[in-house]
PDB file of C-alpha atoms and ligand atoms in Angstrom:
ATOM      1  CA  UNK A   1       0.000   0.000   0.000  1.00 73.00           C
ATOM      2  CA  UNK A   2       2.885   2.352   0.837  1.00 87.00           C
ATOM      3  CA  UNK A   3       4.432   1.640  -2.560  1.00 96.00           C
ATOM      4  CA  UNK A   4       1.194   2.563  -4.266  1.00 98.00           C
ATOM      5  CA  UNK A   5       0.975   5.842  -2.328  1.00 98.00           C
ATOM      6  CA  UNK A   6       4.594   6.591  -3.257  1.00 98.00           C
ATOM      7  CA  UNK A   7       3.831   5.912  -6.930  1.00 98.00           C
ATOM      8  CA  UNK A   8       0.759   8.163  -6.797  1.00 98.00           C
ATOM      9  CA  UNK A   9       2.761  10.899  -5.078  1.00 98.00           C
ATOM     10  CA  UNK A  10       5.390  10.754  -7.801  1.00 98.00           C
ATOM     11  CA  UNK A  11       2.717  10.881 -10.512  1.00 98.00           C
ATOM     12  CA  UNK A  12       1.147  13.895  -8.806  1.00 98.00           C
ATOM     13  CA  UNK A  13       4.368  15.744  -9.566  1.00 98.00           C
ATOM     14  CA  UNK A  14       3.468  15.450 -13.261  1.00 98.00           C
ATOM     15  CA  UNK A  15      -0.046  16.881 -12.850  1.00 98.00           C
ATOM     16  CA  UNK A  16      -1.002  19.358 -15.553  1.00 98.00           C
ATOM     17  CA  UNK A  17      -3.263  21.629 -13.529  1.00 98.00           C
ATOM     18  CA  UNK A  18      -2.542  25.240 -14.503  1.00 98.00           C
ATOM     19  CA  UNK A  19      -6.212  26.251 -14.113  1.00 98.00           C
ATOM     20  CA  UNK A  20      -7.252  24.754 -10.790  1.00 98.00           C
ATOM     21  CA  UNK A  21      -3.722  24.406  -9.372  1.00 98.00           C
ATOM     22  CA  UNK A  22      -5.164  21.321  -7.674  1.00 98.00           C
ATOM     23  CA  UNK A  23      -2.663  18.556  -8.304  1.00 98.00           C
ATOM     24  CA  UNK A  24      -3.687  14.926  -7.958  1.00 99.00           C
ATOM     25  CA  UNK A  25      -1.814  11.668  -8.440  1.00 99.00           C
ATOM     26  CA  UNK A  26      -3.234   8.172  -8.632  1.00 98.00           C
ATOM     27  CA  UNK A  27      -1.828   4.668  -8.794  1.00 98.00           C
ATOM     28  CA  UNK A  28      -3.601   1.406  -9.528  1.00 98.00           C
ATOM     29  CA  UNK A  29      -2.367  -2.090  -8.793  1.00 98.00           C
ATOM     30  CA  UNK A  30      -3.375  -4.541 -11.506  1.00 98.00           C
ATOM     31  CA  UNK A  31      -4.187  -8.150 -10.625  1.00 98.00           C
ATOM     32  CA  UNK A  32      -0.856  -9.282 -12.103  1.00 98.00           C
ATOM     33  CA  UNK A  33       1.082  -6.872  -9.858  1.00 98.00           C
ATOM     34  CA  UNK A  34       1.747  -4.150 -12.426  1.00 98.00           C
ATOM     35  CA  UNK A  35       1.310  -0.575 -11.200  1.00 98.00           C
ATOM     36  CA  UNK A  36      -0.210   2.110 -13.428  1.00 98.00           C
ATOM     37  CA  UNK A  37      -0.031   5.762 -12.472  1.00 99.00           C
ATOM     38  CA  UNK A  38      -1.863   8.885 -13.551  1.00 99.00           C
ATOM     39  CA  UNK A  39      -2.107  12.579 -12.846  1.00 99.00           C
ATOM     40  CA  UNK A  40      -4.870  15.034 -13.601  1.00 99.00           C
ATOM     41  CA  UNK A  41      -4.626  16.643 -17.023  1.00 98.00           C
ATOM     42  CA  UNK A  42      -6.561  19.869 -17.445  1.00 98.00           C
ATOM     43  CA  UNK A  43      -7.801  21.433 -20.658  1.00 98.00           C
ATOM     44  CA  UNK A  44      -8.180  25.123 -21.465  1.00 98.00           C
ATOM     45  CA  UNK A  45     -11.769  24.190 -22.274  1.00 98.00           C
ATOM     46  CA  UNK A  46     -12.078  23.040 -18.631  1.00 98.00           C
ATOM     47  CA  UNK A  47     -14.744  20.410 -19.336  1.00 97.00           C
ATOM     48  CA  UNK A  48     -12.290  18.090 -21.058  1.00 98.00           C
ATOM     49  CA  UNK A  49     -10.167  17.829 -17.921  1.00 98.00           C
ATOM     50  CA  UNK A  50      -9.467  14.260 -16.909  1.00 98.00           C
ATOM     51  CA  UNK A  51      -8.839  13.139 -13.351  1.00 98.00           C
ATOM     52  CA  UNK A  52      -5.721  11.319 -12.196  1.00 99.00           C
ATOM     53  CA  UNK A  53      -7.702   8.152 -11.425  1.00 98.00           C
ATOM     54  CA  UNK A  54      -9.127   7.846 -14.925  1.00 98.00           C
ATOM     55  CA  UNK A  55      -5.750   8.535 -16.517  1.00 98.00           C
ATOM     56  CA  UNK A  56      -4.244   5.652 -14.528  1.00 98.00           C
ATOM     57  CA  UNK A  57      -7.186   3.417 -15.342  1.00 98.00           C
ATOM     58  CA  UNK A  58      -7.158   3.970 -19.082  1.00 98.00           C
ATOM     59  CA  UNK A  59      -3.389   3.513 -19.136  1.00 98.00           C
ATOM     60  CA  UNK A  60      -3.823   0.111 -17.527  1.00 98.00           C
ATOM     61  CA  UNK A  61      -6.734  -0.920 -19.721  1.00 98.00           C
ATOM     62  CA  UNK A  62      -4.867   0.132 -22.850  1.00 98.00           C
ATOM     63  CA  UNK A  63      -1.998  -2.101 -21.702  1.00 98.00           C
ATOM     64  CA  UNK A  64      -4.334  -5.071 -21.422  1.00 98.00           C
ATOM     65  CA  UNK A  65      -5.208  -5.047 -17.704  1.00 98.00           C
ATOM     66  CA  UNK A  66      -8.888  -4.922 -16.850  1.00 98.00           C
ATOM     67  CA  UNK A  67      -8.863  -5.945 -13.158  1.00 98.00           C
ATOM     68  CA  UNK A  68      -7.312  -3.880 -10.390  1.00 98.00           C
ATOM     69  CA  UNK A  69      -7.063  -4.725  -6.700  1.00 98.00           C
ATOM     70  CA  UNK A  70      -5.866  -1.494  -5.085  1.00 98.00           C
ATOM     71  CA  UNK A  71      -6.061   2.219  -5.770  1.00 98.00           C
ATOM     72  CA  UNK A  72      -4.188   5.155  -4.215  1.00 98.00           C
ATOM     73  CA  UNK A  73      -5.128   8.822  -4.617  1.00 98.00           C
ATOM     74  CA  UNK A  74      -2.799  11.572  -3.399  1.00 98.00           C
ATOM     75  CA  UNK A  75      -3.433  15.308  -3.113  1.00 98.00           C
ATOM     76  CA  UNK A  76      -2.049  18.067  -0.924  1.00 98.00           C
ATOM     77  CA  UNK A  77      -5.186  18.570   1.156  1.00 97.00           C
ATOM     78  CA  UNK A  78      -5.851  18.337   4.863  1.00 97.00           C
ATOM     79  CA  UNK A  79      -9.205  16.733   4.134  1.00 98.00           C
ATOM     80  CA  UNK A  80      -8.194  13.717   2.062  1.00 98.00           C
ATOM     81  CA  UNK A  81      -9.313  13.855  -1.573  1.00 98.00           C
ATOM     82  CA  UNK A  82     -11.756  11.134  -2.628  1.00 98.00           C
ATOM     83  CA  UNK A  83     -12.397  10.098  -6.251  1.00 98.00           C
ATOM     84  CA  UNK A  84     -15.115  12.138  -7.981  1.00 98.00           C
ATOM     85  CA  UNK A  85     -18.359  10.515  -9.077  1.00 98.00           C
ATOM     86  CA  UNK A  86     -17.231   9.865 -12.647  1.00 98.00           C
ATOM     87  CA  UNK A  87     -14.060   8.163 -11.403  1.00 98.00           C
ATOM     88  CA  UNK A  88     -16.019   6.073  -8.907  1.00 98.00           C
ATOM     89  CA  UNK A  89     -18.168   4.755 -11.740  1.00 98.00           C
ATOM     90  CA  UNK A  90     -15.205   3.687 -13.866  1.00 98.00           C
ATOM     91  CA  UNK A  91     -13.259   2.334 -10.884  1.00 98.00           C
ATOM     92  CA  UNK A  92     -16.307   0.312  -9.918  1.00 98.00           C
ATOM     93  CA  UNK A  93     -16.360  -1.349 -13.342  1.00 98.00           C
ATOM     94  CA  UNK A  94     -12.686  -2.349 -13.280  1.00 98.00           C
ATOM     95  CA  UNK A  95     -11.801  -2.460  -9.571  1.00 98.00           C
ATOM     96  CA  UNK A  96     -14.956  -3.435  -7.647  1.00 98.00           C
ATOM     97  CA  UNK A  97     -13.081  -5.299  -4.911  1.00 98.00           C
ATOM     98  CA  UNK A  98     -10.273  -2.776  -4.577  1.00 98.00           C
ATOM     99  CA  UNK A  99      -9.151  -1.039  -1.442  1.00 98.00           C
ATOM    100  CA  UNK A 100      -8.921   2.694  -2.093  1.00 98.00           C
ATOM    101  CA  UNK A 101      -6.231   4.513  -0.111  1.00 98.00           C
ATOM    102  CA  UNK A 102      -6.491   8.286   0.130  1.00 98.00           C
ATOM    103  CA  UNK A 103      -3.356  10.104   1.207  1.00 98.00           C
ATOM    104  CA  UNK A 104      -1.915  13.568   1.517  1.00 98.00           C
ATOM    105  CA  UNK A 105       1.625  14.889   1.468  1.00 98.00           C
ATOM    106  CA  UNK A 106       1.686  15.029   5.276  1.00 98.00           C
ATOM    107  CA  UNK A 107       1.464  11.236   5.311  1.00 96.00           C
ATOM    108  CA  UNK A 108      -2.130  10.957   6.492  1.00 98.00           C
ATOM    109  CA  UNK A 109      -4.069   8.069   4.988  1.00 98.00           C
ATOM    110  CA  UNK A 110      -7.558   6.591   4.992  1.00 98.00           C
ATOM    111  CA  UNK A 111      -8.732   3.327   3.492  1.00 98.00           C
ATOM    112  CA  UNK A 112     -12.087   2.517   1.926  1.00 98.00           C
ATOM    113  CA  UNK A 113     -13.523  -0.420   0.082  1.00 98.00           C
ATOM    114  CA  UNK A 114     -14.570   0.529  -3.448  1.00 98.00           C
ATOM    115  CA  UNK A 115     -18.067  -0.770  -2.721  1.00 96.00           C
ATOM    116  CA  UNK A 116     -18.302   1.660   0.216  1.00 98.00           C
ATOM    117  CA  UNK A 117     -17.500   4.572  -2.084  1.00 98.00           C
ATOM    118  CA  UNK A 118     -20.057   3.485  -4.674  1.00 98.00           C
ATOM    119  CA  UNK A 119     -22.823   1.362  -3.176  1.00 98.00           C
ATOM    120  CA  UNK A 120     -25.315  -0.171  -5.612  1.00 97.00           C
ATOM    121  CA  UNK A 121     -23.063   0.666  -8.569  1.00 96.00           C
ATOM    122  CA  UNK A 122     -24.165   0.259 -12.161  1.00 97.00           C
ATOM    123  CA  UNK A 123     -22.058  -2.192 -14.173  1.00 96.00           C
ATOM    124  CA  UNK A 124     -22.154  -4.813 -16.908  1.00 95.00           C
ATOM    125  CA  UNK A 125     -24.304  -7.022 -14.674  1.00 95.00           C
ATOM    126  CA  UNK A 126     -26.942  -4.310 -14.540  1.00 96.00           C
ATOM    127  CA  UNK A 127     -27.486  -4.575 -18.302  1.00 97.00           C
ATOM    128  CA  UNK A 128     -29.149  -7.970 -17.833  1.00 91.00           C
TER     129      UNK A 128
HETATM  130  N1  THU B 201      -9.301  15.748  -9.677  1.00 88.89           N
HETATM  131  C1  THU B 201      -8.663  14.539  -9.799  1.00 88.89           C
HETATM  132  O1  THU B 201      -7.739  14.391 -10.600  1.00 88.89           O
HETATM  133  N2  THU B 201      -9.082  13.528  -9.015  1.00 88.89           N
HETATM  134  C2  THU B 201     -10.003  13.634  -8.026  1.00 88.89           C
HETATM  135  O2  THU B 201     -10.250  12.663  -7.338  1.00 88.89           O
HETATM  136  C3  THU B 201     -10.671  14.918  -7.788  1.00 88.89           C
HETATM  137  C4  THU B 201     -10.413  15.974  -8.801  1.00 88.89           C
HETATM  138  C5  THU B 201      -8.801  16.868 -10.479  1.00 88.89           C
HETATM  139  C6  THU B 201      -9.670  17.338 -11.600  1.00 88.89           C
HETATM  140  C7  THU B 201      -9.221  18.776 -11.739  1.00 88.89           C
HETATM  141  O3  THU B 201      -8.063  18.818 -12.565  1.00 88.89           O
HETATM  142  C8  THU B 201      -8.815  19.183 -10.348  1.00 88.89           C
HETATM  143  O4  THU B 201      -8.630  17.982  -9.624  1.00 88.89           O
HETATM  144  C9  THU B 201      -9.845  20.069  -9.634  1.00 88.89           C
HETATM  145  O5  THU B 201     -11.098  19.467  -9.662  1.00 88.89           O
END
C-alpha cells in the first residue's frame, strides 16, 4: 500500500493543472502486480479535464489489464481527496473489490472499500 501511495505521489508531480492548481496523483495495482499511475490533465476548455484516477485506469486498460485490486489517490489537502463521481463509476467497473487509499503529502491516509464509495453501482451485470 505504501508503494502505491509513493507511486501516486510521484505521478502527482506530473499533474497538468494550470487552471485549478489542484494537483492529484493516482496509482492502480493490476491483478498481475503491475502498477499504473496517472495525474490530472486539465484542458483550457475546462470540461475536457481528466482526473488522475481515470488517466491511470485507461493507461492500464490500454496495456491489457482490466482488473485492479488497489487504488491510491494523493493530493495536498488536509481533508483527504476522494475520487469524484465519474471516477467512482469507472473504478467500480474495473476495480470493484479494490481497497482505495487516500493520502496527503503530510502522510495521512484513509482506506475505503470501493463498494463503500459506490454502493449499488451500475455495471455490466446491470445490463441484464
Ligand atoms: N481531480 C482529480 O484528478 N481527481 C479527483 O479525485 C478529484 C479531482 C482533479 C480534476 C481537476 O483537474 C482538479 O482535480 C480540480 O477538480
